PDB file of C-alpha atoms in Angstrom:
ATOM      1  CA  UNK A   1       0.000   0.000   0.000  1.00 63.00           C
ATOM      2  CA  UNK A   2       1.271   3.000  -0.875  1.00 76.00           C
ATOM      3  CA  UNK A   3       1.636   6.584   1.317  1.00 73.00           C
ATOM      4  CA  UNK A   4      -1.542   8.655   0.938  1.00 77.00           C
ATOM      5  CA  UNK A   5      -0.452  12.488  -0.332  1.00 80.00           C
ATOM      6  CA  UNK A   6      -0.423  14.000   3.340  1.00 79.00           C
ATOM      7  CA  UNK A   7       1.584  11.126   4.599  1.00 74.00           C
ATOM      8  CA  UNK A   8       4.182  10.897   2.023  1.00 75.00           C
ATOM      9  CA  UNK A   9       4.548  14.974   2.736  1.00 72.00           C
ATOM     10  CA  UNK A  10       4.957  14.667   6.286  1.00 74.00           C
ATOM     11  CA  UNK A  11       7.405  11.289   6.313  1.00 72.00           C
ATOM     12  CA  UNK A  12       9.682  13.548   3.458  1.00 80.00           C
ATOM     13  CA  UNK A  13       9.545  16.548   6.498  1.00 78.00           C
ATOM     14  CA  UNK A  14      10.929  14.538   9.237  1.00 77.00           C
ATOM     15  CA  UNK A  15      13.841  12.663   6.900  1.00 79.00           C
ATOM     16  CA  UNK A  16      14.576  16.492   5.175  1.00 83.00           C
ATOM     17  CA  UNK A  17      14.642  18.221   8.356  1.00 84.00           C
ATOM     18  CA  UNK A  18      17.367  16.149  10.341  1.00 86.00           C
ATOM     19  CA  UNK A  19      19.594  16.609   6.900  1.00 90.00           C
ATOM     20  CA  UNK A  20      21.214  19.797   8.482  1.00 90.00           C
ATOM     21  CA  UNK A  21      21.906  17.862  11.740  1.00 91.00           C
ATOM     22  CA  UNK A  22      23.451  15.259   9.807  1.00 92.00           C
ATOM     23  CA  UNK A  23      25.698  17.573   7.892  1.00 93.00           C
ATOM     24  CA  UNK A  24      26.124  19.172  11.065  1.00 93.00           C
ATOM     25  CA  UNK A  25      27.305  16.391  13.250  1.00 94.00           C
ATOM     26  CA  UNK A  26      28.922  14.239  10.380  1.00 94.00           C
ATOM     27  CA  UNK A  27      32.525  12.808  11.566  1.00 95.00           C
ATOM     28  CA  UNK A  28      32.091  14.460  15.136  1.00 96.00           C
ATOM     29  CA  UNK A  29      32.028  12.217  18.040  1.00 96.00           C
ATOM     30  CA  UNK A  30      28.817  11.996  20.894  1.00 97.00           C
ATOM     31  CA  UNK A  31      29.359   9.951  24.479  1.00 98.00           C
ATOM     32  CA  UNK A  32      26.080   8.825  25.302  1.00 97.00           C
ATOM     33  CA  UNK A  33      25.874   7.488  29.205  1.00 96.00           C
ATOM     34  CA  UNK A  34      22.981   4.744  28.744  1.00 95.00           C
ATOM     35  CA  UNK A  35      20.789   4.304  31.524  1.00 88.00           C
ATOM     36  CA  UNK A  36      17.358   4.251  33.379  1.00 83.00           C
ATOM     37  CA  UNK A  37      14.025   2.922  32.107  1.00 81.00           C
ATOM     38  CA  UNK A  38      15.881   2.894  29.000  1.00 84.00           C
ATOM     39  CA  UNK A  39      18.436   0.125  29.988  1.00 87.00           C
ATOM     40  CA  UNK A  40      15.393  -2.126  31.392  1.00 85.00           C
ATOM     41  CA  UNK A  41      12.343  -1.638  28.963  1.00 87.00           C
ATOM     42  CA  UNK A  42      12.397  -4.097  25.855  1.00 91.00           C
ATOM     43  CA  UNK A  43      11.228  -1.117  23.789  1.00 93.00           C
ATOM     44  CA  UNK A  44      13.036   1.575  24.723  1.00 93.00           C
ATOM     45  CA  UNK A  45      16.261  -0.515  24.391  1.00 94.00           C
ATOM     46  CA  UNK A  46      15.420  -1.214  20.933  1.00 94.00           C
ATOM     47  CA  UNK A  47      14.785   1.958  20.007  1.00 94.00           C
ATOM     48  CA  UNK A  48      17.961   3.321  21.837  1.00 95.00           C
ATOM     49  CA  UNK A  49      20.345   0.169  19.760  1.00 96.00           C
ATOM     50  CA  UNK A  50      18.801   1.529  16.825  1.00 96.00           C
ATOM     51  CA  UNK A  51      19.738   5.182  17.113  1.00 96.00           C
ATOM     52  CA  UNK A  52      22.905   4.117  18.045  1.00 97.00           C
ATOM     53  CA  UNK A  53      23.299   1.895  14.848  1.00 97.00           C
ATOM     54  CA  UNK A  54      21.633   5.256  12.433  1.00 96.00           C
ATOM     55  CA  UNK A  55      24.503   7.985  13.631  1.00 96.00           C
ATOM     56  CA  UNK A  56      26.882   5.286  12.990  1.00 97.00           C
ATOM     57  CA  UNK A  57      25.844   4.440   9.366  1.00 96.00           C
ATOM     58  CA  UNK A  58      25.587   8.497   8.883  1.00 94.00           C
ATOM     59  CA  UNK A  59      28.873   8.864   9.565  1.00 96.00           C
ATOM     60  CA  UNK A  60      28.162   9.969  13.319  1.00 96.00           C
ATOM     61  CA  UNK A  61      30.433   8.389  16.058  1.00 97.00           C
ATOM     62  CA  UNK A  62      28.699   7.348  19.117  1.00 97.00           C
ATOM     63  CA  UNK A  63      30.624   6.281  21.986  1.00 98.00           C
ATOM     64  CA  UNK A  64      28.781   4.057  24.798  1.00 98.00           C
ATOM     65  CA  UNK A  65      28.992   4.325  28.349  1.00 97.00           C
ATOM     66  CA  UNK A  66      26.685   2.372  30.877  1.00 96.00           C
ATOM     67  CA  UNK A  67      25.794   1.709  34.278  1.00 91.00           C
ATOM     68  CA  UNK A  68      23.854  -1.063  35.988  1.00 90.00           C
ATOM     69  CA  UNK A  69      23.236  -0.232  39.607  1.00 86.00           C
ATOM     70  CA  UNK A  70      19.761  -2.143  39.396  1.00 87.00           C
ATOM     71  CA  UNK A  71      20.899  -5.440  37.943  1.00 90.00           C
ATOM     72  CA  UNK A  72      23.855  -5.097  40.435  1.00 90.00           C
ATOM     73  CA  UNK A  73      21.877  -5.299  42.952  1.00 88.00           C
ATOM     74  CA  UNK A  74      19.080  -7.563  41.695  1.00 90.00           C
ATOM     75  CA  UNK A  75      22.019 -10.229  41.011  1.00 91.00           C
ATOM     76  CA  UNK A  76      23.232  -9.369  45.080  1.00 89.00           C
ATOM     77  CA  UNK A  77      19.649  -9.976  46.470  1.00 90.00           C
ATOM     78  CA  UNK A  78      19.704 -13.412  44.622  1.00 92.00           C
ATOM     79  CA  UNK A  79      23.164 -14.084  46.282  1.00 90.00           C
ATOM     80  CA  UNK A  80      21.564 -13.210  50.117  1.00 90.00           C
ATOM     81  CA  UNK A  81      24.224 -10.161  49.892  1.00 87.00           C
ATOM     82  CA  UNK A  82      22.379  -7.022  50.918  1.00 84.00           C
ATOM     83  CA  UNK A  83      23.288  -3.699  49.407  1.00 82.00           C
ATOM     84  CA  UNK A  84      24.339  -0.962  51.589  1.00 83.00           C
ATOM     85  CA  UNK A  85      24.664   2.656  50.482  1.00 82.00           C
ATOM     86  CA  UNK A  86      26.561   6.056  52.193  1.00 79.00           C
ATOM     87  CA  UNK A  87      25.914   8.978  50.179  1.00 75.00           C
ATOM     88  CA  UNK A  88      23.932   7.488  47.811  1.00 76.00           C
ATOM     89  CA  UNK A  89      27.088   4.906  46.954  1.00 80.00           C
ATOM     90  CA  UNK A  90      27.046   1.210  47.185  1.00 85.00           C
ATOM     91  CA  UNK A  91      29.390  -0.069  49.683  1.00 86.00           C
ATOM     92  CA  UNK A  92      31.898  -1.652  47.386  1.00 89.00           C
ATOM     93  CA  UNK A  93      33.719  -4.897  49.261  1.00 88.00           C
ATOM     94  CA  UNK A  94      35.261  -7.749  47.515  1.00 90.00           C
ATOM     95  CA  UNK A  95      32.828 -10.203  47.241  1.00 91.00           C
ATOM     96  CA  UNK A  96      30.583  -7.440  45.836  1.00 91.00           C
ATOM     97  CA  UNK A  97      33.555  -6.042  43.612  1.00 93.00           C
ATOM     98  CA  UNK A  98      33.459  -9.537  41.789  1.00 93.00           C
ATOM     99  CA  UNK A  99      29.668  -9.227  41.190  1.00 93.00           C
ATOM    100  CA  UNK A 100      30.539  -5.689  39.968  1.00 93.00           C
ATOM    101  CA  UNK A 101      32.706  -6.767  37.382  1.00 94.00           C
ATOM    102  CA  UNK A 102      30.309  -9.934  36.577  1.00 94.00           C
ATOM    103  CA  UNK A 103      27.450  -7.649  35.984  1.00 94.00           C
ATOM    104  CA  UNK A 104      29.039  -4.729  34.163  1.00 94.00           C
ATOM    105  CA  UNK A 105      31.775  -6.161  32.554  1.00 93.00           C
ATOM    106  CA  UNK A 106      29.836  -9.439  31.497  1.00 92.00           C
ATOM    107  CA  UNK A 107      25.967  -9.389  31.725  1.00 93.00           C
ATOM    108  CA  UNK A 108      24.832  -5.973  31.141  1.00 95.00           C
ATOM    109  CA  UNK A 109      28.293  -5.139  28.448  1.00 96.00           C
ATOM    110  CA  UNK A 110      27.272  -7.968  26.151  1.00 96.00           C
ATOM    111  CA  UNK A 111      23.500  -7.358  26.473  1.00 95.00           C
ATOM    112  CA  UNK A 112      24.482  -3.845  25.128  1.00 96.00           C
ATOM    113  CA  UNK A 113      26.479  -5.221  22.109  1.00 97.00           C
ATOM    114  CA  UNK A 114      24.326  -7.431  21.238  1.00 97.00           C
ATOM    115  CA  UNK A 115      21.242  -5.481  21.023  1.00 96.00           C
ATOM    116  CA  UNK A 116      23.240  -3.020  18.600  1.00 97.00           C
ATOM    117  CA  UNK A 117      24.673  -5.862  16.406  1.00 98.00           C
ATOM    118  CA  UNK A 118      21.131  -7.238  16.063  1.00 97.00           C
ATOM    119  CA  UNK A 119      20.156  -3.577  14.850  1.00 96.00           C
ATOM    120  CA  UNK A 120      22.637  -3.739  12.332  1.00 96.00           C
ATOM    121  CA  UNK A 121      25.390  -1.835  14.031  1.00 96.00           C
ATOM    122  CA  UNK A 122      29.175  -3.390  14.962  1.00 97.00           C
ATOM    123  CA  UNK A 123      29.256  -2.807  19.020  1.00 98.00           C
ATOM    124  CA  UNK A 124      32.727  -4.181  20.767  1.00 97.00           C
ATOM    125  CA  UNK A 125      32.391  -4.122  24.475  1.00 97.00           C
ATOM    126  CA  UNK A 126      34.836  -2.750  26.847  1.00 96.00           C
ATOM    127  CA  UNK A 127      35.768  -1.894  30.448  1.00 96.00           C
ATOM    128  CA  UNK A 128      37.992   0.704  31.996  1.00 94.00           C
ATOM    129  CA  UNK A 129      40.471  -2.071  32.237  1.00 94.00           C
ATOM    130  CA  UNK A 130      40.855  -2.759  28.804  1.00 95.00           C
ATOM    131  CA  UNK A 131      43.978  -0.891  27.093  1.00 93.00           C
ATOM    132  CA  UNK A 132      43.970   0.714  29.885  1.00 93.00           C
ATOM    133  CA  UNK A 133      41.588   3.120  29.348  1.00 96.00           C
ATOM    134  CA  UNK A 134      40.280   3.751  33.030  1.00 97.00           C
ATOM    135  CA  UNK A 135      43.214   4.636  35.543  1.00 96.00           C
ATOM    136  CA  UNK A 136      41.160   5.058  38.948  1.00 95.00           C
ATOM    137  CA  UNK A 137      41.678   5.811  42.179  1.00 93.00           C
ATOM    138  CA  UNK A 138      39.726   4.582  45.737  1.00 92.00           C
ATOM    139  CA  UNK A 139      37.076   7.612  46.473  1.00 88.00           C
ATOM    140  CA  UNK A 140      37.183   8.978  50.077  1.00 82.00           C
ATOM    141  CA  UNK A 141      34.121   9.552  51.835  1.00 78.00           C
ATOM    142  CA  UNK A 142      33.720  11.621  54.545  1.00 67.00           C
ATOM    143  CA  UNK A 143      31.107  12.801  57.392  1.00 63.00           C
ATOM    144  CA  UNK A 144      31.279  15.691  59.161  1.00 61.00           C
ATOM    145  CA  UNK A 145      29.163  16.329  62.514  1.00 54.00           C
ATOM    146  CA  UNK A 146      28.734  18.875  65.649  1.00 59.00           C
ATOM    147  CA  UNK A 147      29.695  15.552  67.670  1.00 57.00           C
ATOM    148  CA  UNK A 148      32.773  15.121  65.297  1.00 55.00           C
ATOM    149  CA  UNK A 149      35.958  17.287  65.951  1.00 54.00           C
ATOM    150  CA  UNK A 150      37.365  16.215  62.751  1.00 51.00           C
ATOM    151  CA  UNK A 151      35.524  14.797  59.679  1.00 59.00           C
ATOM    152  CA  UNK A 152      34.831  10.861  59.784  1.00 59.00           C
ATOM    153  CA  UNK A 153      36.746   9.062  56.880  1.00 66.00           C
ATOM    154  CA  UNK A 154      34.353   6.248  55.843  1.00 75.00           C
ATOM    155  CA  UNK A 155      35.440   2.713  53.823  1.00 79.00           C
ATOM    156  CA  UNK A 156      33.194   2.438  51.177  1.00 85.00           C
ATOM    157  CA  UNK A 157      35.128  -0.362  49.556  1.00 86.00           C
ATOM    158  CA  UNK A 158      36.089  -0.550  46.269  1.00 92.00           C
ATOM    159  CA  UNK A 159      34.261   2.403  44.727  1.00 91.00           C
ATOM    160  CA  UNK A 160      36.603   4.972  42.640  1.00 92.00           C
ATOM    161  CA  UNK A 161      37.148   7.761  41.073  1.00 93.00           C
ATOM    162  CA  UNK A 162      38.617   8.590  37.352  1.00 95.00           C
ATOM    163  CA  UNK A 163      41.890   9.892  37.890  1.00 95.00           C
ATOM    164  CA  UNK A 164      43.021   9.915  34.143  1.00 95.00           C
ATOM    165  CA  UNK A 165      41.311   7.985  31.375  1.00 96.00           C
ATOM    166  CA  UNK A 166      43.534   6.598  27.823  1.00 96.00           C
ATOM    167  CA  UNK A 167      41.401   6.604  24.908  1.00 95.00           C
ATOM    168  CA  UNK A 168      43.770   5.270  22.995  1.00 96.00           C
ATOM    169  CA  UNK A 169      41.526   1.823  22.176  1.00 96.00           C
ATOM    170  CA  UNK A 170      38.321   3.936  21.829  1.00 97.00           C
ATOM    171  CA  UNK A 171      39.908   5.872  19.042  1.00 95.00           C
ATOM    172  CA  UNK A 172      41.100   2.956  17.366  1.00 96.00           C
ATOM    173  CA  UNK A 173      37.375   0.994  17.556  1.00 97.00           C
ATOM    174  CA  UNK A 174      35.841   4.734  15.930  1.00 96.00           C
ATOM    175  CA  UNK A 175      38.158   4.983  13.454  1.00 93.00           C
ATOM    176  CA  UNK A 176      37.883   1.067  12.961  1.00 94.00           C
ATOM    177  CA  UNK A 177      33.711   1.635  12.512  1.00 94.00           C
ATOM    178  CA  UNK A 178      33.088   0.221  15.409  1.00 97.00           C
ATOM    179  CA  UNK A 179      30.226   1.078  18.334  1.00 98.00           C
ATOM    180  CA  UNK A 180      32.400   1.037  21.992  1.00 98.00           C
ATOM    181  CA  UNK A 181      30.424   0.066  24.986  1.00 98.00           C
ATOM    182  CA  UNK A 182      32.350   1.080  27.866  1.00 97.00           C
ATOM    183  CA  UNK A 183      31.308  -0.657  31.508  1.00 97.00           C
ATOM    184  CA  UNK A 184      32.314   1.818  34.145  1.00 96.00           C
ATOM    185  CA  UNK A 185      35.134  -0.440  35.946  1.00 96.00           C
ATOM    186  CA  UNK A 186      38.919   1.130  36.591  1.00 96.00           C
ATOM    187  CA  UNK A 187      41.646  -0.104  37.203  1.00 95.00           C
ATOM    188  CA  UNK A 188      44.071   1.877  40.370  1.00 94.00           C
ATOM    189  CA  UNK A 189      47.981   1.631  40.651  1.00 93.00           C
ATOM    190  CA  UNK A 190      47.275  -1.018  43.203  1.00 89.00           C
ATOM    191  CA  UNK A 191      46.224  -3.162  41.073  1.00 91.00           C
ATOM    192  CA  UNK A 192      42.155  -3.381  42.103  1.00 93.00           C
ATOM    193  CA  UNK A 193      39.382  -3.031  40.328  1.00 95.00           C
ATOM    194  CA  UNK A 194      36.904   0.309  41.130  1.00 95.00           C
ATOM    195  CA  UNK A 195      33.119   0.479  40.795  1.00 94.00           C
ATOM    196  CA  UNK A 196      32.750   4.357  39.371  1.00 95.00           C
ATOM    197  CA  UNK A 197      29.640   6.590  38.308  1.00 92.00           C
ATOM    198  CA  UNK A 198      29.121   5.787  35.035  1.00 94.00           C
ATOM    199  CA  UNK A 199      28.096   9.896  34.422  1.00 93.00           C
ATOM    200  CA  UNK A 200      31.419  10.937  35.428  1.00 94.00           C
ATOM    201  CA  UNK A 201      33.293   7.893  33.251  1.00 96.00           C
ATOM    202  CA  UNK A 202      30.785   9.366  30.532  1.00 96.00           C
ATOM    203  CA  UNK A 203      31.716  12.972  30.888  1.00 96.00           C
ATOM    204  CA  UNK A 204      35.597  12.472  31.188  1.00 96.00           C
ATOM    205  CA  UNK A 205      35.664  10.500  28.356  1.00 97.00           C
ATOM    206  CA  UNK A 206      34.022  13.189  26.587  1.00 96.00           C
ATOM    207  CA  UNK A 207      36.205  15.789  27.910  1.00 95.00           C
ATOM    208  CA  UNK A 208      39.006  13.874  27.134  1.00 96.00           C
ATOM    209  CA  UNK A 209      38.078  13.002  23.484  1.00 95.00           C
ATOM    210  CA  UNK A 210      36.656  16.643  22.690  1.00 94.00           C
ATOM    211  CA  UNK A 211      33.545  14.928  21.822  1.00 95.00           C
ATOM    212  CA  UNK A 212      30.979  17.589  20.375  1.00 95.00           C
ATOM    213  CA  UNK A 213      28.204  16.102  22.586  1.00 95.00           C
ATOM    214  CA  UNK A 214      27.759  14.423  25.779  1.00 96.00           C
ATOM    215  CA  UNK A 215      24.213  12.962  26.303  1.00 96.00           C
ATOM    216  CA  UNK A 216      22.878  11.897  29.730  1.00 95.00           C
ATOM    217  CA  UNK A 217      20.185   9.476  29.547  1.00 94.00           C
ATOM    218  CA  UNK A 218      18.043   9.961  32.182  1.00 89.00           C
ATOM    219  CA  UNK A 219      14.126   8.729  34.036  1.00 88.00           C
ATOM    220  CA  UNK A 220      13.549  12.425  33.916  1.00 85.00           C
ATOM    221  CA  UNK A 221      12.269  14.901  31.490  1.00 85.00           C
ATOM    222  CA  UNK A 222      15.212  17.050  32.239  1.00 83.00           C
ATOM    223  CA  UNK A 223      16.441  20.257  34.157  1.00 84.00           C
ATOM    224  CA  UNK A 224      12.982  21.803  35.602  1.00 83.00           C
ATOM    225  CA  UNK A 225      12.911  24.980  36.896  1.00 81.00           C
ATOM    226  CA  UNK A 226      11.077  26.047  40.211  1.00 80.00           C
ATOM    227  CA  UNK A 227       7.247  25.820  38.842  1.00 79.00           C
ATOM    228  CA  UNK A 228       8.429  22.483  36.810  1.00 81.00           C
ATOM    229  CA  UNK A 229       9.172  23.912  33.719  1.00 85.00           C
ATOM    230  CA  UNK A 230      11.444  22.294  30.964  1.00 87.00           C
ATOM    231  CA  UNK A 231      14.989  24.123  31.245  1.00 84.00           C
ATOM    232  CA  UNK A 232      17.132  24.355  28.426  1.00 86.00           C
ATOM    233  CA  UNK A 233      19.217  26.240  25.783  1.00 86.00           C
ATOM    234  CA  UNK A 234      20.848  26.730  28.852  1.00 88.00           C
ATOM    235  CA  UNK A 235      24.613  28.422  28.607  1.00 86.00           C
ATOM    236  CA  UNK A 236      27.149  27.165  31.891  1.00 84.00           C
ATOM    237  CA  UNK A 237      26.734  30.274  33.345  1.00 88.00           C
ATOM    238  CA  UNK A 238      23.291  30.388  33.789  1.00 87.00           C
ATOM    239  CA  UNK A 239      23.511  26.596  35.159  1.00 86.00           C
ATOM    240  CA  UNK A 240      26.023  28.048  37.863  1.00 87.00           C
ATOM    241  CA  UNK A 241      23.253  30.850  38.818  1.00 86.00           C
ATOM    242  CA  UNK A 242      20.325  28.095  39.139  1.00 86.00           C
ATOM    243  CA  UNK A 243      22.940  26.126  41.329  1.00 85.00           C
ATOM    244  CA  UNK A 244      23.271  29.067  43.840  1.00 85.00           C
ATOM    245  CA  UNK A 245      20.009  29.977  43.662  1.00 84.00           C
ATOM    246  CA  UNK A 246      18.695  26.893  44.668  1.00 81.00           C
ATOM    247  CA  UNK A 247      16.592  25.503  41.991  1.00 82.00           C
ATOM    248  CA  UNK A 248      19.489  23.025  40.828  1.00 80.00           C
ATOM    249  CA  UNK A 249      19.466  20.481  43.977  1.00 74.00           C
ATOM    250  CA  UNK A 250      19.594  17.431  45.363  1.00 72.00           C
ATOM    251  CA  UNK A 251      19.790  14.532  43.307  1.00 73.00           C
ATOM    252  CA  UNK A 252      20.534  16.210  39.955  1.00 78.00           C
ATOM    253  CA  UNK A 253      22.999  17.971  41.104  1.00 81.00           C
ATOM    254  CA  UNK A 254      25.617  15.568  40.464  1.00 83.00           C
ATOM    255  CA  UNK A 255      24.394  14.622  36.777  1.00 86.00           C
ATOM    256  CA  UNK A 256      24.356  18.534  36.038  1.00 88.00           C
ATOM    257  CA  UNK A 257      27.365  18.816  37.443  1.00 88.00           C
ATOM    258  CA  UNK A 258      29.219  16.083  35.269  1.00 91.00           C
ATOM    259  CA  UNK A 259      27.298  17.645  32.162  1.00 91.00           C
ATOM    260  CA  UNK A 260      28.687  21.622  33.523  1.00 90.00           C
ATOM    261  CA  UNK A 261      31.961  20.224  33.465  1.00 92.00           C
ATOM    262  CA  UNK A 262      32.307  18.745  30.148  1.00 93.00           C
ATOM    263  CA  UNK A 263      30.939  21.715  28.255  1.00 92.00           C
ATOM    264  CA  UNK A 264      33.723  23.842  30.808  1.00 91.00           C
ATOM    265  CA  UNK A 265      36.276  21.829  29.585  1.00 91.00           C
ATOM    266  CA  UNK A 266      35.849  21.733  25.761  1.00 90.00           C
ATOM    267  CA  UNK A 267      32.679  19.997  24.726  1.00 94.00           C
ATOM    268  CA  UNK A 268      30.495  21.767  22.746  1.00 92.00           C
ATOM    269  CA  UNK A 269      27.324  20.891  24.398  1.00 92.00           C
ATOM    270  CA  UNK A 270      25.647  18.669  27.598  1.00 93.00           C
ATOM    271  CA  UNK A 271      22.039  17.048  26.758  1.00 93.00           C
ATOM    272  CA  UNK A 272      20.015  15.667  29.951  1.00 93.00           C
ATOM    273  CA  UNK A 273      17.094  13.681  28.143  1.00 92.00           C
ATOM    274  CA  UNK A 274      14.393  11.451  28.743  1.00 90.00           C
ATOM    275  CA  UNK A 275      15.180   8.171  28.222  1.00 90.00           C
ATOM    276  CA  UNK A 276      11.802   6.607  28.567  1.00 92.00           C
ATOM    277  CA  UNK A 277      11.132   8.452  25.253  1.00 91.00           C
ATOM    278  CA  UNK A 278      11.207   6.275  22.185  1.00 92.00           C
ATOM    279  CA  UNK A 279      14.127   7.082  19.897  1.00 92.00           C
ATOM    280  CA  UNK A 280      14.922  10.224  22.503  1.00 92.00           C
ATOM    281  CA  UNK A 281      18.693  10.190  21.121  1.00 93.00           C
ATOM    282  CA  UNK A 282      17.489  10.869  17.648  1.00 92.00           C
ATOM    283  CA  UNK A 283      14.865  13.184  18.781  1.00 90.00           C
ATOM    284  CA  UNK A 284      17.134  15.066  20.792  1.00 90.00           C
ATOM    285  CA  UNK A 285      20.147  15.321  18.007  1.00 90.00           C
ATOM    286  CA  UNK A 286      17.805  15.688  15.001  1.00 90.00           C
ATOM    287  CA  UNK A 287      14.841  17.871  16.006  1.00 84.00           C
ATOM    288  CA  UNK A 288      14.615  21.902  17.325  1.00 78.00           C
ATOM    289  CA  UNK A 289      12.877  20.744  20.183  1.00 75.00           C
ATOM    290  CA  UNK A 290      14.530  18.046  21.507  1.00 79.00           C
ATOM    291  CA  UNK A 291      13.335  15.923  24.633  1.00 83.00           C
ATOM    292  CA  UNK A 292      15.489  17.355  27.622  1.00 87.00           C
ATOM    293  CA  UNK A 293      17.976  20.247  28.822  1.00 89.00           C
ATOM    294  CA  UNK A 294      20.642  21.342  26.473  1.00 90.00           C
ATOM    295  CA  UNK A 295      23.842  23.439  28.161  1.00 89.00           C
ATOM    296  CA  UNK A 296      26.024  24.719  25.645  1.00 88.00           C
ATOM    297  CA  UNK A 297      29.704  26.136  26.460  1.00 76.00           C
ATOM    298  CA  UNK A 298      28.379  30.065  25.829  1.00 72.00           C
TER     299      UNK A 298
END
């Protein structure tokens, strides 16, 4: 059956209006940190593989980064391991460590790839261990109190931070057409393996690549201002003023602040976006509208 007069016009809109995007974006490269309702619907991972797969065959290079705090800890539960968090971090120990790795490096990494090689896309799967492209360190949490003369150092195991990041192997997969999926796992000069936020693995590898785009995926529709309006168009200094002035808090501060410092430090633009919108990469990259906050440098 063929496309009736009104729908042939409006499918040739949507393809001729993401041409300039695609000219636009064409050899430049976009982290995307994959997670949320995205990572566990059936749907919205299809839909997300597929996006993936498009800006590659455009000539678009999408790099990969993803978490898995969810099936981490569905995976502990079956175990009889119970999670513990300070500060909204899972206490790291060995034992945990090893389902870490199992989970990130193995489970959710291949799920990933092979969801974009079904799509039609060629996804290799990584971790910050691999050509040493994580080099972490152990975080330190602390916890200050009126009881406390000095601040409480806390053990929270074998959760890190990046302290320098090699892209050497990413560049190679890009410029080899590849997809990389990058599991969030470092490696420190001791030798151990570190649990890290996947937004701030995300957003140094950005920074560290110059990527033109980092993309936070997100259960949210974005940055909402103090009525719950849609933020965006944002420049970095007006994301410092709604930081001091309050309406930037609690738990988005940290993703806002990963996405601040990427565009601070060379990339061109930050995207906070809904992932539980169908195709909400491509809708964000190839539409004025877009479906979250955008923070450009100036």
């Amino acid at each position: 059956m063929s496309l009736s007069p009104e729908q042939a016009h409006n499918v040739a809109d949507v393809l001729t209006s993401a041409l300039p995007y695609i000219q636009r974006f064409r050899g430049k490269t976009l982290v995307i940190k994959y997670g949320g309702n995205a990572m566990v619907d059936e749907g919205l991972k299809n839909s997300f593989a597929m996006d993936v797969v498009l800006m590659k065959l455009v000539g678009i290079n999408p790099v990969v980064v993803h978490g898995g705090g969810p099936q981490i800890g569905n995976l502990l539960q079956r175990l009889g391991k119970d999670s513990e968090f300070v500060q909204g971090m899972r206490v790291t120990d060995s034992e945990t460590m090893d389902v870490v790795e199992m989970v990130l490096g193995g489970l959710v990494n291949k799920d990933i790839v092979s969801l974009i090689n079904r799509a039609g896309g060629s996804a290799v799967g990584l971790t910050g261990k691999d050509g040493d492209l994580i080099h972490a360190k152990k975080m330190v949490i602390s916890r200050r109190g009126p009881e406390l003369d000095v601040p409480e150092i806390i053990d929270i195991g074998h959760v890190g931070e990046v302290e320098s990041i090699d892209v050497s192997v990413v560049d190679m997969l890009v410029h080899g057409d590849f997809i990389p999926v990058i599991a969030p796992i470092g490696i420190g000069k001791d030798g151990h393996s570190y649990n890290i936020n996947a937004d701030l693995v995300a957003g140094k590898i950005a920074e560290v690549m110059q990527a033109e785009k980092l993309i936070l995926l997100t259960n949210t529709r974005g940055l909402l201002d103090k009525d719950g309006g849609l933020l965006t168009g944002l420049t970095a200094e007006r994301v410092d003023e709604l930081i001091g002035d309050g309406t930037i808090h609690g738990g988005m501060l940290p993703k806002i602040s990963t996405a601040l410092e990427a565009v601070k430090t060379g990339v061109s633009a930050s995207h906070i976006i809904d992932g539980r919108v169908p195709h909400a990469v491509l809708l964000e990259l190839f539409t004025d509208e877009g479906v979250g906050t955008l923070i450009r440098r100036r």
